[in-house]
PDB file of C-alpha atoms in Angstrom:
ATOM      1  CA  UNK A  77     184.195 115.885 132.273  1.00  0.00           C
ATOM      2  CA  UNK A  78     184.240 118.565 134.825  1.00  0.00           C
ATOM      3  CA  UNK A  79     182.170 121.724 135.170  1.00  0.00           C
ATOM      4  CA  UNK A  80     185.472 123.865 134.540  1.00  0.00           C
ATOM      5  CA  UNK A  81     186.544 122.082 131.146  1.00  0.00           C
ATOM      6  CA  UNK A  82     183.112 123.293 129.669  1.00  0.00           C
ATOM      7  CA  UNK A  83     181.846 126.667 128.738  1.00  0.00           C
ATOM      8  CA  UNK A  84     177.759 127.134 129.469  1.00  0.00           C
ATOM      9  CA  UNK A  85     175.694 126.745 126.711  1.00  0.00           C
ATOM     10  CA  UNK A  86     173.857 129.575 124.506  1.00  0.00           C
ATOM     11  CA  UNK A  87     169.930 129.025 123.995  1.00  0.00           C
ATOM     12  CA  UNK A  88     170.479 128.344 120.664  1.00  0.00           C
ATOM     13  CA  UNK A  89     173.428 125.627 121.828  1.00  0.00           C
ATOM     14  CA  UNK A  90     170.903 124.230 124.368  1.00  0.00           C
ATOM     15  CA  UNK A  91     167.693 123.894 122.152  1.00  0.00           C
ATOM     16  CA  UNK A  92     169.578 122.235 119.415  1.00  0.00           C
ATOM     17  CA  UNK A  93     171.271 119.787 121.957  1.00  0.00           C
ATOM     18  CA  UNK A  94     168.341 118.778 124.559  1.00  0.00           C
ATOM     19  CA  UNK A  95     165.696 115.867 123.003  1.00  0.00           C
ATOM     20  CA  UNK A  96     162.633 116.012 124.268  1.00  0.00           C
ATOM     21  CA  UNK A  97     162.821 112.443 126.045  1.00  0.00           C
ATOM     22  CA  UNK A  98     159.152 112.368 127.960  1.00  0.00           C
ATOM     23  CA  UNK A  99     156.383 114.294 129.371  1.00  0.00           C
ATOM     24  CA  UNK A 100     155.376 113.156 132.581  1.00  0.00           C
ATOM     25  CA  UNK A 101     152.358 113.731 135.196  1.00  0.00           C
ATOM     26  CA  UNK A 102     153.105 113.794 138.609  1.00  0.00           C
ATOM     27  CA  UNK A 103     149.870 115.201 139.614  1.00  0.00           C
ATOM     28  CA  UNK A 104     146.560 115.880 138.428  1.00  0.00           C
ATOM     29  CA  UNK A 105     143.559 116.646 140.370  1.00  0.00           C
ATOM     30  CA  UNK A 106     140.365 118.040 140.287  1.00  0.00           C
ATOM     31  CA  UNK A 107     138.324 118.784 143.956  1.00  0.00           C
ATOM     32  CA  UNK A 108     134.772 120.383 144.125  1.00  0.00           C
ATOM     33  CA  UNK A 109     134.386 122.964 146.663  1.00  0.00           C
ATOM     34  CA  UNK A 110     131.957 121.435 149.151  1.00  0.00           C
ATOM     35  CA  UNK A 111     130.293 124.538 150.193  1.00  0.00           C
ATOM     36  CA  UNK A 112     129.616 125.812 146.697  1.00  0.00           C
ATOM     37  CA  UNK A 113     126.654 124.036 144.663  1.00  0.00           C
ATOM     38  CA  UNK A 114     127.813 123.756 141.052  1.00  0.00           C
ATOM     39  CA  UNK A 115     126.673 126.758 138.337  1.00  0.00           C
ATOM     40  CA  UNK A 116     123.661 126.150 136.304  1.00  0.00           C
ATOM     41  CA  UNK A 117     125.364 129.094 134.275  1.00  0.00           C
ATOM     42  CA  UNK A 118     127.140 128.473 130.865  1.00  0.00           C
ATOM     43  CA  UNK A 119     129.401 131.424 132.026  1.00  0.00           C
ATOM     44  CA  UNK A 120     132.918 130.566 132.248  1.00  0.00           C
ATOM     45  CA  UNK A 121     134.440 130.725 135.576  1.00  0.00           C
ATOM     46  CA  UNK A 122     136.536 133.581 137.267  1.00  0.00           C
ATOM     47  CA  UNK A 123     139.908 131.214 137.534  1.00  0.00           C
ATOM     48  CA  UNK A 124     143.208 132.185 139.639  1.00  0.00           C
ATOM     49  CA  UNK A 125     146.054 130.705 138.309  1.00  0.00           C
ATOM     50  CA  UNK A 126     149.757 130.051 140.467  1.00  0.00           C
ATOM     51  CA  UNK A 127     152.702 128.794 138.397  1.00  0.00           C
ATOM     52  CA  UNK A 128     155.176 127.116 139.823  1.00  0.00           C
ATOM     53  CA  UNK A 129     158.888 125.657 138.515  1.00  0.00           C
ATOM     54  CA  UNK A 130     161.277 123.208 139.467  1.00  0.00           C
ATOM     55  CA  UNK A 131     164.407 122.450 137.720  1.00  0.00           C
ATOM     56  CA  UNK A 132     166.381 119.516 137.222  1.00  0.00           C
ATOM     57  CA  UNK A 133     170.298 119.128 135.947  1.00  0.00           C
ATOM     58  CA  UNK A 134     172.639 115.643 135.996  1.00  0.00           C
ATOM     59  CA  UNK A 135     175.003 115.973 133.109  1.00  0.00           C
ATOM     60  CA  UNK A 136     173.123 115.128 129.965  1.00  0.00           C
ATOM     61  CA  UNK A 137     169.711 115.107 131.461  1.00  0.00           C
ATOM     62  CA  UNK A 138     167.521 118.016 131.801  1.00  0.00           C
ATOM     63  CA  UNK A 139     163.957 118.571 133.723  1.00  0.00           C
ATOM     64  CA  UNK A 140     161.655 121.374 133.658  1.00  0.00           C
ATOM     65  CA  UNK A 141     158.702 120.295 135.845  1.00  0.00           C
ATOM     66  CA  UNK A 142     155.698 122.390 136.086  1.00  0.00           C
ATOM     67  CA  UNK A 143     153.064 122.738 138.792  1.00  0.00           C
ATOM     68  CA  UNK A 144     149.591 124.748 138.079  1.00  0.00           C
ATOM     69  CA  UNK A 145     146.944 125.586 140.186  1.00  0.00           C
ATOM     70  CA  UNK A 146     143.666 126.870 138.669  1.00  0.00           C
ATOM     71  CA  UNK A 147     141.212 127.648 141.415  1.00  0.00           C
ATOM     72  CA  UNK A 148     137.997 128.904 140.621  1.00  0.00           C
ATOM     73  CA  UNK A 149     134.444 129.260 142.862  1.00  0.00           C
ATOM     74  CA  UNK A 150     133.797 125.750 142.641  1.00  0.00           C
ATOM     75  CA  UNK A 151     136.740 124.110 142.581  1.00  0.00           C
ATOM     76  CA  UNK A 152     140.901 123.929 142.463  1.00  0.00           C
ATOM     77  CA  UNK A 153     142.487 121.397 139.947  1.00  0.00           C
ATOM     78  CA  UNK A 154     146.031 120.447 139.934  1.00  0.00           C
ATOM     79  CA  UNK A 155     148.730 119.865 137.177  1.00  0.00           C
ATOM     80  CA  UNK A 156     151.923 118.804 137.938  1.00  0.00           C
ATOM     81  CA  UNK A 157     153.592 117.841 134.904  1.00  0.00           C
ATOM     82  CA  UNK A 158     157.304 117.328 133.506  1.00  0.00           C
ATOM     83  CA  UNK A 159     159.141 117.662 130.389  1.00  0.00           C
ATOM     84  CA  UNK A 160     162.184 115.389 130.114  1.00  0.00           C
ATOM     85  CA  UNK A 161     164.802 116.447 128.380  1.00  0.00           C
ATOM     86  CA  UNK A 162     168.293 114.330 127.371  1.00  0.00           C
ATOM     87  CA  UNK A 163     171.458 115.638 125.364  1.00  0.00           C
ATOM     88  CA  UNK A 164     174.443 113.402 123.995  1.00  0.00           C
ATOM     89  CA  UNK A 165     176.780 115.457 125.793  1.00  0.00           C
ATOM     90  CA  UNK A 166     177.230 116.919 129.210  1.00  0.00           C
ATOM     91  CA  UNK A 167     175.930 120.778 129.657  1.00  0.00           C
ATOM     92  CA  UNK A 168     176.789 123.223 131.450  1.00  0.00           C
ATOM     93  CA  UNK A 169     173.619 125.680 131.959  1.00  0.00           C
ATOM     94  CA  UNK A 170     173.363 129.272 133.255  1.00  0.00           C
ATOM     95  CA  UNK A 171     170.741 130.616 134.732  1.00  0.00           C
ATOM     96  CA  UNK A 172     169.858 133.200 132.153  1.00  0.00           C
ATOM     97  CA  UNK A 173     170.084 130.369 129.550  1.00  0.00           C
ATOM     98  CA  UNK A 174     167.935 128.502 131.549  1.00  0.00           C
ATOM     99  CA  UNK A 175     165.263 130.958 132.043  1.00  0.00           C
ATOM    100  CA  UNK A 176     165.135 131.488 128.404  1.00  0.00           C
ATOM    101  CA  UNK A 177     164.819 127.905 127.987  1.00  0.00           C
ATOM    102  CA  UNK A 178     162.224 127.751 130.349  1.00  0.00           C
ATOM    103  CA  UNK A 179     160.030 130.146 129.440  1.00  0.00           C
ATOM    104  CA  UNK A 180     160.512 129.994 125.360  1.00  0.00           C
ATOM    105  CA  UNK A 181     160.979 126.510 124.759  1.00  0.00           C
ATOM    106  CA  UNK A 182     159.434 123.741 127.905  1.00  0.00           C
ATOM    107  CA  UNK A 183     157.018 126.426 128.757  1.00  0.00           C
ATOM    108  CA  UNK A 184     155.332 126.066 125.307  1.00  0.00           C
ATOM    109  CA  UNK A 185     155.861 122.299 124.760  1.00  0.00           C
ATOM    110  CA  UNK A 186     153.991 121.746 128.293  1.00  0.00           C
ATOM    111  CA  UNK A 187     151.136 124.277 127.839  1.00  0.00           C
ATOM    112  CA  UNK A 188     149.107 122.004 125.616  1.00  0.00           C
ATOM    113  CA  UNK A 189     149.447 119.248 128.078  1.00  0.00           C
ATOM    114  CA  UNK A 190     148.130 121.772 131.010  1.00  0.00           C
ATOM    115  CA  UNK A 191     145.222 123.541 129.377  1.00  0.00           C
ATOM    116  CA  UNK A 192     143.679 120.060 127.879  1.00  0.00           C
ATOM    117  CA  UNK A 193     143.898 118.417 131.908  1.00  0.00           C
ATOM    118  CA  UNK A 194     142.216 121.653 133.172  1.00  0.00           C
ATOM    119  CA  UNK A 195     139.959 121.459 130.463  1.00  0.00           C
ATOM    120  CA  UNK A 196     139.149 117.579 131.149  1.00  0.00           C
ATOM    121  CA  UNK A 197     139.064 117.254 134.811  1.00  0.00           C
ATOM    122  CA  UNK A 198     137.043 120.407 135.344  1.00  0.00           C
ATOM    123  CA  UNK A 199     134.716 119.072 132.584  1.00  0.00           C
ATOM    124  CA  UNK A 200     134.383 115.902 134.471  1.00  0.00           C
ATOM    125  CA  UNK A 201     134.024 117.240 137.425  1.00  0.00           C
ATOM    126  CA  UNK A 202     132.079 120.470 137.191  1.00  0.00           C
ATOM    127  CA  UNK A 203     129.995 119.792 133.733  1.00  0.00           C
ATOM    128  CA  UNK A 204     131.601 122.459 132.073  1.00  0.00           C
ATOM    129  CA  UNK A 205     135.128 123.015 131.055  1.00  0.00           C
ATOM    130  CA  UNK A 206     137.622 125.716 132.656  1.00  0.00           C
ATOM    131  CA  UNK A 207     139.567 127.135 129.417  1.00  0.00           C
ATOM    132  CA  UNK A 208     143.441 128.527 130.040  1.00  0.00           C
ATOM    133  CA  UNK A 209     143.710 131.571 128.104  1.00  0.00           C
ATOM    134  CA  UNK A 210     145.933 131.143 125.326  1.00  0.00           C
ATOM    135  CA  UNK A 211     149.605 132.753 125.731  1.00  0.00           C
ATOM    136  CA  UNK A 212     151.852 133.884 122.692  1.00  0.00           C
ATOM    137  CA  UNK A 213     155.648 133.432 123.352  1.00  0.00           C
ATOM    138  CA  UNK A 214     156.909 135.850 125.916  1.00  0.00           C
ATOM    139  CA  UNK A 215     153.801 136.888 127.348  1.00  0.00           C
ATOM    140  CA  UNK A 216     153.121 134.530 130.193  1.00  0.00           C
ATOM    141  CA  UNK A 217     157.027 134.383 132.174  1.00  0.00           C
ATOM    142  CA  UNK A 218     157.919 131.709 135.063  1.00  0.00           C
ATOM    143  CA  UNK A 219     160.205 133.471 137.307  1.00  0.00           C
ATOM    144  CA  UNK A 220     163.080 131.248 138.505  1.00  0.00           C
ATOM    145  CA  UNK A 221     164.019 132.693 141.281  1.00  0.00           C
ATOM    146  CA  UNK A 222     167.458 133.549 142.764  1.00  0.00           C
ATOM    147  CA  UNK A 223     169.848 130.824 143.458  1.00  0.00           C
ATOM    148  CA  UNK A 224     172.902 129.315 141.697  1.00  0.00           C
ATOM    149  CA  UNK A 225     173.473 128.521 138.172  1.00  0.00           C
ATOM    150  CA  UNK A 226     172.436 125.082 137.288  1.00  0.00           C
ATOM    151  CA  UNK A 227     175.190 122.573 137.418  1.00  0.00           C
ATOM    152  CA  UNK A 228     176.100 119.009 137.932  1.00  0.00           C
ATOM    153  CA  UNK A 229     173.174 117.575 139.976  1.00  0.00           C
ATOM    154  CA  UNK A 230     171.589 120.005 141.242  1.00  0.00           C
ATOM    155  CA  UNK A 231     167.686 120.758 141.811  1.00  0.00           C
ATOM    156  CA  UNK A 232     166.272 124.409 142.247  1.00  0.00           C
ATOM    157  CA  UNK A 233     162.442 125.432 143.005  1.00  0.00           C
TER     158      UNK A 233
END
């Protein structure tokens, strides 16, 4: 089946069709700042936080993969982490749809996964944990970018 024989899919069409197959880390890291002695404070650090999102589309298989960086004082932690998504039919995706998918849907099933590994790593390696703020739907958005709509094998950052 051809990109031209099918329509793209609605969010509603997509959400009902894509199984969340797997959750995957690629990355996760925690490095103390060398120059900064750890706090003796319980105050919870001043974090920065950078999102970034890479897409993945082959047919029936769908991948939103995730890469955070919180960087605080004392140190920056990675997460790079996936979510894995398979349909039992081939979808066509739009970038709109996509978005919305994104950013309502993989952004809230991978959010868990990311504040508990900051929360872990920087209580392993600082002594205290570094808490994510807690988002409701819609108010934290991943920009996609500009580009093409997703199709047949193709991978956008």
């Amino acid at each position: 089946m051809t990109a031209a024989e099918v329509a793209p899919v609605t969010l509603e069409t997509m959400v009902a069709a894509l199984n969340l197959e797997d959750v995957k880390f690629y990355e996760l890291s925690c490095k103390l700042a060398e120059a900064t002695p750890v706090a003796e404070t319980q105050e919870p650090a001043e974090v920065a936080i950078v999102w970034g999102v890479r897409l993945r589309h082959a047919e029936r298989e769908f991948g939103v993969r995730l890469k955070v960086e919180v960087s605080s004082p004392e140190c920056r932690i990675v997460t790079d982490i996936a979510a894995e998504y398979v349909s039992q039919e081939v979808l066509i995706l739009a970038r709109d749809t996509v978005s919305e998918f994104v950013n309502g849907v993989a952004l809230m099933q991978l959010f868990p996964f990311i504040r508990e590994s900051v929360m872990t790593a920087s209580t392993r390696v600082l002594g205290q944990p570094i808490l994510l703020p807690v988002f409701q739907r819609g108010e934290l958005t991943l920009e996609l970018g500009d580009g093409p709509d997703i199709s047949f094998g193709m991978s956008v950052e």
